[in-house]
Each structure stands twice: as structure tokens, then as C-alpha cells.
mmCIF file of C-alpha atoms in Angstrom:
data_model
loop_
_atom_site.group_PDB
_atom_site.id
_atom_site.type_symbol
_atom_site.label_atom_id
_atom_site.label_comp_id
_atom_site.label_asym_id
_atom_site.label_seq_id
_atom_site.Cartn_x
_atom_site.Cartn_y
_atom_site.Cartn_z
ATOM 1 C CA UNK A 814 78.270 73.722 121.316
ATOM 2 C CA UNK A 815 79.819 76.404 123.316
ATOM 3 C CA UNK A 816 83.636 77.082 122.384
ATOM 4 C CA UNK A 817 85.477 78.215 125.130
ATOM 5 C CA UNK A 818 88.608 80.392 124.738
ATOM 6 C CA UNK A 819 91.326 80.329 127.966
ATOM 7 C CA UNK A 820 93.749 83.166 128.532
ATOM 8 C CA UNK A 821 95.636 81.549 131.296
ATOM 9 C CA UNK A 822 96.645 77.868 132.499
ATOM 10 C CA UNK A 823 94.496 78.040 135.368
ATOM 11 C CA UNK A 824 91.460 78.909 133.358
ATOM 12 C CA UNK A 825 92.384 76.103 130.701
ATOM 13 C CA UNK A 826 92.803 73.937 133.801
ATOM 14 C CA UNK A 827 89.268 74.486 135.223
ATOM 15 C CA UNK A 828 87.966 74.322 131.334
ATOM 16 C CA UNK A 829 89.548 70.176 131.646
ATOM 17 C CA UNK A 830 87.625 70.013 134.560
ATOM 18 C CA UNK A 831 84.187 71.307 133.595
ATOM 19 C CA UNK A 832 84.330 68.357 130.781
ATOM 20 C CA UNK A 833 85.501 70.817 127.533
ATOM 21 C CA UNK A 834 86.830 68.609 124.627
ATOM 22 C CA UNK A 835 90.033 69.941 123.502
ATOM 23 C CA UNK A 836 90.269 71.267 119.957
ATOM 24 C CA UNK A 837 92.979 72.591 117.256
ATOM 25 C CA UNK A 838 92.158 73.612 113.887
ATOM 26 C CA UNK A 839 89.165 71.231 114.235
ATOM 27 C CA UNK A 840 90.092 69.763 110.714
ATOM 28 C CA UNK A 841 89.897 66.118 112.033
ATOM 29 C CA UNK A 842 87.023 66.033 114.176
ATOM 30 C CA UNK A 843 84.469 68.461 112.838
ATOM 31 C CA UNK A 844 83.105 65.824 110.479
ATOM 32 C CA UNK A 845 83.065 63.092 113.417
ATOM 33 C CA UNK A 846 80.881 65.604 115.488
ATOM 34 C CA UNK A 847 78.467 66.393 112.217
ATOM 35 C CA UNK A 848 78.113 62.340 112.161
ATOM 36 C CA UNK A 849 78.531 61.535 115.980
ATOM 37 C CA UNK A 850 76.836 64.967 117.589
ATOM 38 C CA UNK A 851 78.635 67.781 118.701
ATOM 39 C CA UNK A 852 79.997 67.888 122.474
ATOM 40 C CA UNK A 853 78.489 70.071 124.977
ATOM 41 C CA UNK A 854 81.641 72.075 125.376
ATOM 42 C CA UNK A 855 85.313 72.525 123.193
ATOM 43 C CA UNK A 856 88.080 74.739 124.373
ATOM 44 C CA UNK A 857 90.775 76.090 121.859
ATOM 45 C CA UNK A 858 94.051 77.160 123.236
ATOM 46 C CA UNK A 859 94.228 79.909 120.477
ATOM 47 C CA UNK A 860 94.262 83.162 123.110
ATOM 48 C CA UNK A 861 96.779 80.817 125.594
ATOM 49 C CA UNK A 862 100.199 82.844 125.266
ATOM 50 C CA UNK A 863 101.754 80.028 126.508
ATOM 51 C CA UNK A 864 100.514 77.912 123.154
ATOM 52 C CA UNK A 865 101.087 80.557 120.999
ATOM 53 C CA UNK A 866 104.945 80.831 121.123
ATOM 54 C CA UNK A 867 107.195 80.640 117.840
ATOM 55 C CA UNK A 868 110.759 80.706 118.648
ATOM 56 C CA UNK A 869 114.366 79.370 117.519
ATOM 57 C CA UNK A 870 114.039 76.732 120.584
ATOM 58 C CA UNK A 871 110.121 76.549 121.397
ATOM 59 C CA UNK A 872 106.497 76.003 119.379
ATOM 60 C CA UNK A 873 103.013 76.375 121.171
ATOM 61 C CA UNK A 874 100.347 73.675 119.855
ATOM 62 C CA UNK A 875 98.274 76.457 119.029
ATOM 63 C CA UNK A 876 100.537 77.740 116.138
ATOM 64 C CA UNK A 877 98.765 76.766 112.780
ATOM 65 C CA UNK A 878 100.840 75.106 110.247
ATOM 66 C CA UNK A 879 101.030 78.057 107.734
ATOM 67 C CA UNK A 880 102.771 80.451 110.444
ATOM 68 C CA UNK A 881 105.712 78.112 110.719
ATOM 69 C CA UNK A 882 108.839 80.319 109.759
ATOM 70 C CA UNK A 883 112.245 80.970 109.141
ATOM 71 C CA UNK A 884 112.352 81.520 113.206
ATOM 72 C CA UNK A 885 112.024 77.595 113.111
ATOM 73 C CA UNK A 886 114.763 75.070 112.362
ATOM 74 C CA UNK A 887 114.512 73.842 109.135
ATOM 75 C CA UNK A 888 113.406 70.333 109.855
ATOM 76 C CA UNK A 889 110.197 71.524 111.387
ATOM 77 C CA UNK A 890 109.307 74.192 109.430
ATOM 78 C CA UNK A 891 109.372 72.435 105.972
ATOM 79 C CA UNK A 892 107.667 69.900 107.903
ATOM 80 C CA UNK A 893 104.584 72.216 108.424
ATOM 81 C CA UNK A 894 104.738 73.288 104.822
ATOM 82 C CA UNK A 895 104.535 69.772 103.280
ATOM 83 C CA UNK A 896 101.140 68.730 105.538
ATOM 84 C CA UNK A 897 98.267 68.788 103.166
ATOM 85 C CA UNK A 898 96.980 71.687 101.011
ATOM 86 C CA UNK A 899 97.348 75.905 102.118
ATOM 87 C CA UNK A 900 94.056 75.957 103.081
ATOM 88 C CA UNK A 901 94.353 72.952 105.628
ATOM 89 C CA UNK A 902 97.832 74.530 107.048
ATOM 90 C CA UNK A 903 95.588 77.733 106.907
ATOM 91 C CA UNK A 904 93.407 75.664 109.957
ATOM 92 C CA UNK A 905 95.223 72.814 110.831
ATOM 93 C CA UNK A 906 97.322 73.449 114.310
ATOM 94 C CA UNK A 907 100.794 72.080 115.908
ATOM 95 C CA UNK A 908 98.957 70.032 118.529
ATOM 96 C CA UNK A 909 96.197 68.670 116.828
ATOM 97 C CA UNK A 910 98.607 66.733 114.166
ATOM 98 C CA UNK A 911 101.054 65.884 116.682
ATOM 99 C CA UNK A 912 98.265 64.097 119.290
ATOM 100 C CA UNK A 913 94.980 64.400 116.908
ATOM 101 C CA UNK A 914 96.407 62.901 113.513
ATOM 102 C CA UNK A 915 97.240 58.803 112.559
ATOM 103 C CA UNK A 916 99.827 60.886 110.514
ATOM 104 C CA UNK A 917 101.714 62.970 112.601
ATOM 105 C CA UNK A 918 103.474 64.759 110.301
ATOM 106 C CA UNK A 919 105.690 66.876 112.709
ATOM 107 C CA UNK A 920 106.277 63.737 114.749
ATOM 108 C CA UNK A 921 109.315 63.016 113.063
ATOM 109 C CA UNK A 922 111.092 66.515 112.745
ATOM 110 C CA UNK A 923 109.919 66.519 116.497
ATOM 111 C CA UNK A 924 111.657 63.361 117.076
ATOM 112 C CA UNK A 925 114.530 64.299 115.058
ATOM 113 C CA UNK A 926 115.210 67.442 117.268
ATOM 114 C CA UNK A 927 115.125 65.582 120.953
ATOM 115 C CA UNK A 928 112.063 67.954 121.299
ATOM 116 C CA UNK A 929 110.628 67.596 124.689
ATOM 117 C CA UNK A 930 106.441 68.323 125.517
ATOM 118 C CA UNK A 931 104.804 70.522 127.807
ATOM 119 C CA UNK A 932 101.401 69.052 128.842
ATOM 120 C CA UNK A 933 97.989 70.109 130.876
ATOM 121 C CA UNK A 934 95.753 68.163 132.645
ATOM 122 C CA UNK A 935 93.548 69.139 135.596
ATOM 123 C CA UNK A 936 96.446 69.238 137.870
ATOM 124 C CA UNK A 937 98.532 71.470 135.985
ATOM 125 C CA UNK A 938 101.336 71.850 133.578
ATOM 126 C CA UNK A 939 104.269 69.502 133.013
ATOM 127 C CA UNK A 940 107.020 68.511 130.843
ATOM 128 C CA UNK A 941 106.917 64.787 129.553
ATOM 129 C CA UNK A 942 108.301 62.802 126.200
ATOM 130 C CA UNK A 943 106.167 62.965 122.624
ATOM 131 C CA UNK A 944 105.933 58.998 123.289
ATOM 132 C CA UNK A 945 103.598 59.506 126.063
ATOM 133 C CA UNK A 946 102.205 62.669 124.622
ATOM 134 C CA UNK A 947 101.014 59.966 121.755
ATOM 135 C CA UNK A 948 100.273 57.083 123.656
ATOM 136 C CA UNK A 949 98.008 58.995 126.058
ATOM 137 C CA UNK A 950 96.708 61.604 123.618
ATOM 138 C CA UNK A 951 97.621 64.175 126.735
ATOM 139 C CA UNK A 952 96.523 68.219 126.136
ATOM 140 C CA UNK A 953 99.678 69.722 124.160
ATOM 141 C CA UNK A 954 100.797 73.049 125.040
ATOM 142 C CA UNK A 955 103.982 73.201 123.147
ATOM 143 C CA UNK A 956 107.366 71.684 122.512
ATOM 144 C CA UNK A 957 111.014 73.292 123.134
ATOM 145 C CA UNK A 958 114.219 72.030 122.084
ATOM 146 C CA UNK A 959 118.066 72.835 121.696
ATOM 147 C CA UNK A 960 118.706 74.761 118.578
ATOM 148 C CA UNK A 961 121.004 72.303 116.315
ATOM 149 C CA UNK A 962 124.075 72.900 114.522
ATOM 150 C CA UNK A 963 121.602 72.041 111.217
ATOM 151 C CA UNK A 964 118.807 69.899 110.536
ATOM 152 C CA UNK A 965 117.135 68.495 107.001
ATOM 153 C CA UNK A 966 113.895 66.832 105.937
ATOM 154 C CA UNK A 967 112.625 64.650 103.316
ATOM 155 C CA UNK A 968 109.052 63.463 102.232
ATOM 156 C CA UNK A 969 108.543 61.333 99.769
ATOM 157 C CA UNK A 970 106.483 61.639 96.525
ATOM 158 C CA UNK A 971 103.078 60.197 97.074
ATOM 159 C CA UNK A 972 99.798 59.401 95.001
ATOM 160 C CA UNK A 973 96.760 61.007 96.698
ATOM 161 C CA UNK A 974 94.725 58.745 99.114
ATOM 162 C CA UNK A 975 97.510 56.087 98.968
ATOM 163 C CA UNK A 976 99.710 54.979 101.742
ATOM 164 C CA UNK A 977 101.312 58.166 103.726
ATOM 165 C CA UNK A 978 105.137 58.798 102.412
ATOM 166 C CA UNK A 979 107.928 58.100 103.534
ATOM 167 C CA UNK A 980 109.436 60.905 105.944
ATOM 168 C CA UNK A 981 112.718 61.485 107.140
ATOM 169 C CA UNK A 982 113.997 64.232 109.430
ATOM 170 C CA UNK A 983 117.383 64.537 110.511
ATOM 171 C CA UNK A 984 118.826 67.128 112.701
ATOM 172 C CA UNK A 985 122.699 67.453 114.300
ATOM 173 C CA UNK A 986 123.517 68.436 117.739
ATOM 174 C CA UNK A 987 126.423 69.963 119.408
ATOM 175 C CA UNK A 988 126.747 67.797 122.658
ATOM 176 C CA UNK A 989 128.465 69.310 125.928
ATOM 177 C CA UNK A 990 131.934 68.168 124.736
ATOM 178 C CA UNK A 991 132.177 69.745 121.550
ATOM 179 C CA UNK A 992 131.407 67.098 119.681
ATOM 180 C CA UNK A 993 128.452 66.079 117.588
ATOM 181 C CA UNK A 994 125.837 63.778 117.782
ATOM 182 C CA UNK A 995 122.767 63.272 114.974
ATOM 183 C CA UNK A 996 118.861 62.478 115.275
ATOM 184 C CA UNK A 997 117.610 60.377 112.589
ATOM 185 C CA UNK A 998 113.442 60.197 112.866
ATOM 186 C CA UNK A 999 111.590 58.083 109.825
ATOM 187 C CA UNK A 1000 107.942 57.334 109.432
ATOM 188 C CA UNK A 1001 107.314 54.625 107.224
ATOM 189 C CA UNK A 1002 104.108 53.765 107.087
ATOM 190 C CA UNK A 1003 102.302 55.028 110.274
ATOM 191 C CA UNK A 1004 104.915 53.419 112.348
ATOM 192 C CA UNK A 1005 107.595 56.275 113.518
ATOM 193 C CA UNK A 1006 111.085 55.451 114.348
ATOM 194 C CA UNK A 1007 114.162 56.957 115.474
ATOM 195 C CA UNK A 1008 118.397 56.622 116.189
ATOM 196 C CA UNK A 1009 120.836 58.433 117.882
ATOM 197 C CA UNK A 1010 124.292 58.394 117.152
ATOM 198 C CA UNK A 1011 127.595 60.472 117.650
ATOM 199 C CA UNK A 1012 128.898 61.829 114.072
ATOM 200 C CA UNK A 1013 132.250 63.162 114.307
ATOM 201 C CA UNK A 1014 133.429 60.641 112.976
ATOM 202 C CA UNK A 1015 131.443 61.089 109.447
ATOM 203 C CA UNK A 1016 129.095 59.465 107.616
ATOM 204 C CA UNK A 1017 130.115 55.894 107.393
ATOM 205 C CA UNK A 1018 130.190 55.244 110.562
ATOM 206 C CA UNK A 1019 127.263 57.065 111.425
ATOM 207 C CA UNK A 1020 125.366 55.203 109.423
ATOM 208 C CA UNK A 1021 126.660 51.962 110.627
ATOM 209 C CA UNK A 1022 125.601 53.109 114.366
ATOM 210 C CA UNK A 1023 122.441 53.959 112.976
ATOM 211 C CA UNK A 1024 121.998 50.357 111.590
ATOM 212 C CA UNK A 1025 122.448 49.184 115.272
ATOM 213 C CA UNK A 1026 119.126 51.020 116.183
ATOM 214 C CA UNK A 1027 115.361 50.968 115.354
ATOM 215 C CA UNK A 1028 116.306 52.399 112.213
ATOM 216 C CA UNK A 1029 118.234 49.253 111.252
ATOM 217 C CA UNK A 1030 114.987 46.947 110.979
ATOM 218 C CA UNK A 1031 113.598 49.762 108.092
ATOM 219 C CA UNK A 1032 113.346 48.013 104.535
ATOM 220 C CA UNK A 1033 115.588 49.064 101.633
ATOM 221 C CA UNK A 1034 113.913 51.649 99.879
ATOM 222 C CA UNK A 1035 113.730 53.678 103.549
ATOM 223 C CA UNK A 1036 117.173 52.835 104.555
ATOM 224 C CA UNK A 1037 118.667 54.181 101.023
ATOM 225 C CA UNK A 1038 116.691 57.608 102.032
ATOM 226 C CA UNK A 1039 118.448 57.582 105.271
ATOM 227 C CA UNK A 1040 121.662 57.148 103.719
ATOM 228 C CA UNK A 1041 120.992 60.274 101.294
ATOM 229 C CA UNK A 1042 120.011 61.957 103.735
ATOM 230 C CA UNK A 1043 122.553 61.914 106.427
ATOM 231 C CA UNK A 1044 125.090 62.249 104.239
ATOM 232 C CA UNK A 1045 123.605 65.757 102.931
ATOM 233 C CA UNK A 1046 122.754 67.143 106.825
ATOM 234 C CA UNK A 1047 126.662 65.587 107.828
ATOM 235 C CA UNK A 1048 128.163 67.774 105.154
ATOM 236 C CA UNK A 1049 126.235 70.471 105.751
ATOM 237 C CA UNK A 1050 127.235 70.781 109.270
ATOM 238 C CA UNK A 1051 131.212 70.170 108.374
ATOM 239 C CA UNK A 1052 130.574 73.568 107.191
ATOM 240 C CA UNK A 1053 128.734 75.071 109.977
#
């Protein structure tokens, strides 16, 4: 298999086109190609600057997990730090658990933050939504954001090879008026929902708002970790 390395989009571009597979970390699919055969061609967007960024609004897919930092907000980086052991965050990249994993680990602090995606196909670079970015399992180059007011995240206790935790990331956002407004992104299950709602108002009524979207149909247990949770990131960003 030859790996092929891109230093620009236009070279990354012409890799799509020449038939090279797309690979991250290669922590999902390396034992699918020892079972299935190996493709003729992978690119890795390691040496693409452009999928290499770590900023206080922006993350390339190329990042690995373990060099997610204080430079992030706090609902994405302890995302990255809670996805499997060190030596997998040691591997494992941005874009290949976003688009590559059933688990999606960052999907939710993602979510949480209104992140929007930059993409490449053979045509070029664009900015799209992570719900097409999943659906259509499109080439990530990175994600960028508005830096919120203050963000939180929780993941639930789980037993090894059981059913993936409970996750919830919440993050609160100073809107063009002053006021606030708060992201609310849960996975239960594999299935990953989200809510938007103002929050100036506090925590009651946030909460009831929330209970008017997606996040509303979530069963007890998931719902009472919602409530703990946006009552923690609220009163964290009276103070802010």
C-alpha cells in the first residue's frame, strides 16, 4: 500500500481523484484491511497545515486526540481525553472519530459548540454541517466555532465492552444581543441528540425549553444528567 502524504489542498484534491482511501490514526480500519486486503493507495492529512490547526475557535481532523489542550474549550478537550486508552489518543485523530467511529465521541462537544465543518472532495474545499459530514462520511479537514462564554462535559461510568456511556456536552453562547443562549448535545446510546435554548432566564426555564426539543424524548436516567449538568455550566457562566 502506498501512503501518500499532501502538503496542500490541491494535492489532497488530486490524491481523491487518483482513488487514495482517506485515513486518520488508522486505529479503526487497519484490522479491516489485514482481514479485507489493503487498498492500493491511503492518504493522511498529517503534513496538511490546513488539518493541523489547534486554536481557541478552530481544530484540523488531523490533530490526534492526545494534543488536545488548554487552547481548546473545555467541552472538547476533556472530550478527547476521555476516548479510549493514552495509547489510542496517542494514534487516534479528530476526523477519523468524528466520520470513521459508530462512537463519535467528539460529536457531541462538537454539537454542543454550533461547530461548523470544513470538507474536501475532488472539487475542492467547503464548509457544511457535522449532520452531513456523518451522513455522507465526507473528507474532514477541520471544524471552527465561536468561543463560548463556558462549556462542560460529562461521560458516564461504563463497564468495558458494554453499551457506550452516556455523554453530555453543554456549552453557553453569548448571542449578538447580549444575551445568552445554551447547546445541550447527548449521546445515548449511538443515537446523538441536541437543543438549543436562550438561558438568561436561568435554569428552570432552560430546562423546560430544552424539554420542548429532541432532548425531551431522552429517558430518565439521561434527562436527570442533563439537569445536573446545565445547572453546573448556567452557574458557571453567571460568573463569567
Amino acid at each position: 500500500m502506498l501512503l501518500r502524504l499532501p502538503t496542500s489542498l490541491s494535492e489532497a484534491q488530486q490524491c481523491l481523484a487518483e482513488g487514495a482511501v482517506p485515513v486518520g490514526g488508522a486505529t479503526l480500519v487497519w484490522a479491516l484491511w489485514q482481514r479485507d486486503g489493503f487498498p492500493e493507495q491511503a492518504m493522511s492529512l498529517r503534513c496538511l497545515p490546513e488539518a493541523n490547526v489547534i486554536g481557541r475557535e478552530a481544530l484540523g481532523a488531523a490533530v490526534l486526540l492526545h494534543q488536545a489542550d488548554a487552547r481548546l474549550p473545555e467541552v472538547l478537550r476533556r472530550a478527547a481525553s476521555t476516548v479510549g486508552t493514552g495509547a489510542v489518543r496517542r494514534t487516534a485523530t479528530v476526523g477519523g472519530n468524528i466520520v470513521g467511529s459508530t462512537l463519535r465521541c467528539l460529536l457531541p462537544a462538537a454539537l454542543a459548540l454550533n461547530a461548523r465543518a470544513t470538507v474536501l472532495d475532488r472539487d475542492g474545499s467547503y464548509e457544511t454541517d457535522l449532520a452531513e459530514v456523518v451522513s455522507k462520511r465526507h473528507l474532514l479537514l477541520g471544524l471552527r466555532w465561536q468561543a463560548p462564554v463556558t462549556s462542560g462535559y460529562h461521560k458516564a461510568a461504563a463497564e468495558p465492552g458494554g453499551p457506550p456511556p452516556l455523554v453530555v456536552a453543554t456549552a453557553v453562547h453569548a448571542g449578538s444581543d447580549g444575551r445568552h443562549h445554551l447547546t445541550v448535545a447527548v449521546r445515548d446510546g449511538y443515537e446523538v441528540v441536541s437543543g438549543t435554548t436562550p438561558c438568561h432566564t436561568g435554569s428552570e426555564q432552560a430546562l423546560h425549553s430544552l424539554d420542548r426539543t429532541d432532548l425531551g424524548a431522552l429517558p430518565s436516567t439521561a434527562r436527570d444528567a442533563v439537569r445536573r449538568e446545565v445547572t453546573g455550566v448556567l452557574a458557571r457562566s453567571a460568573g463569567s
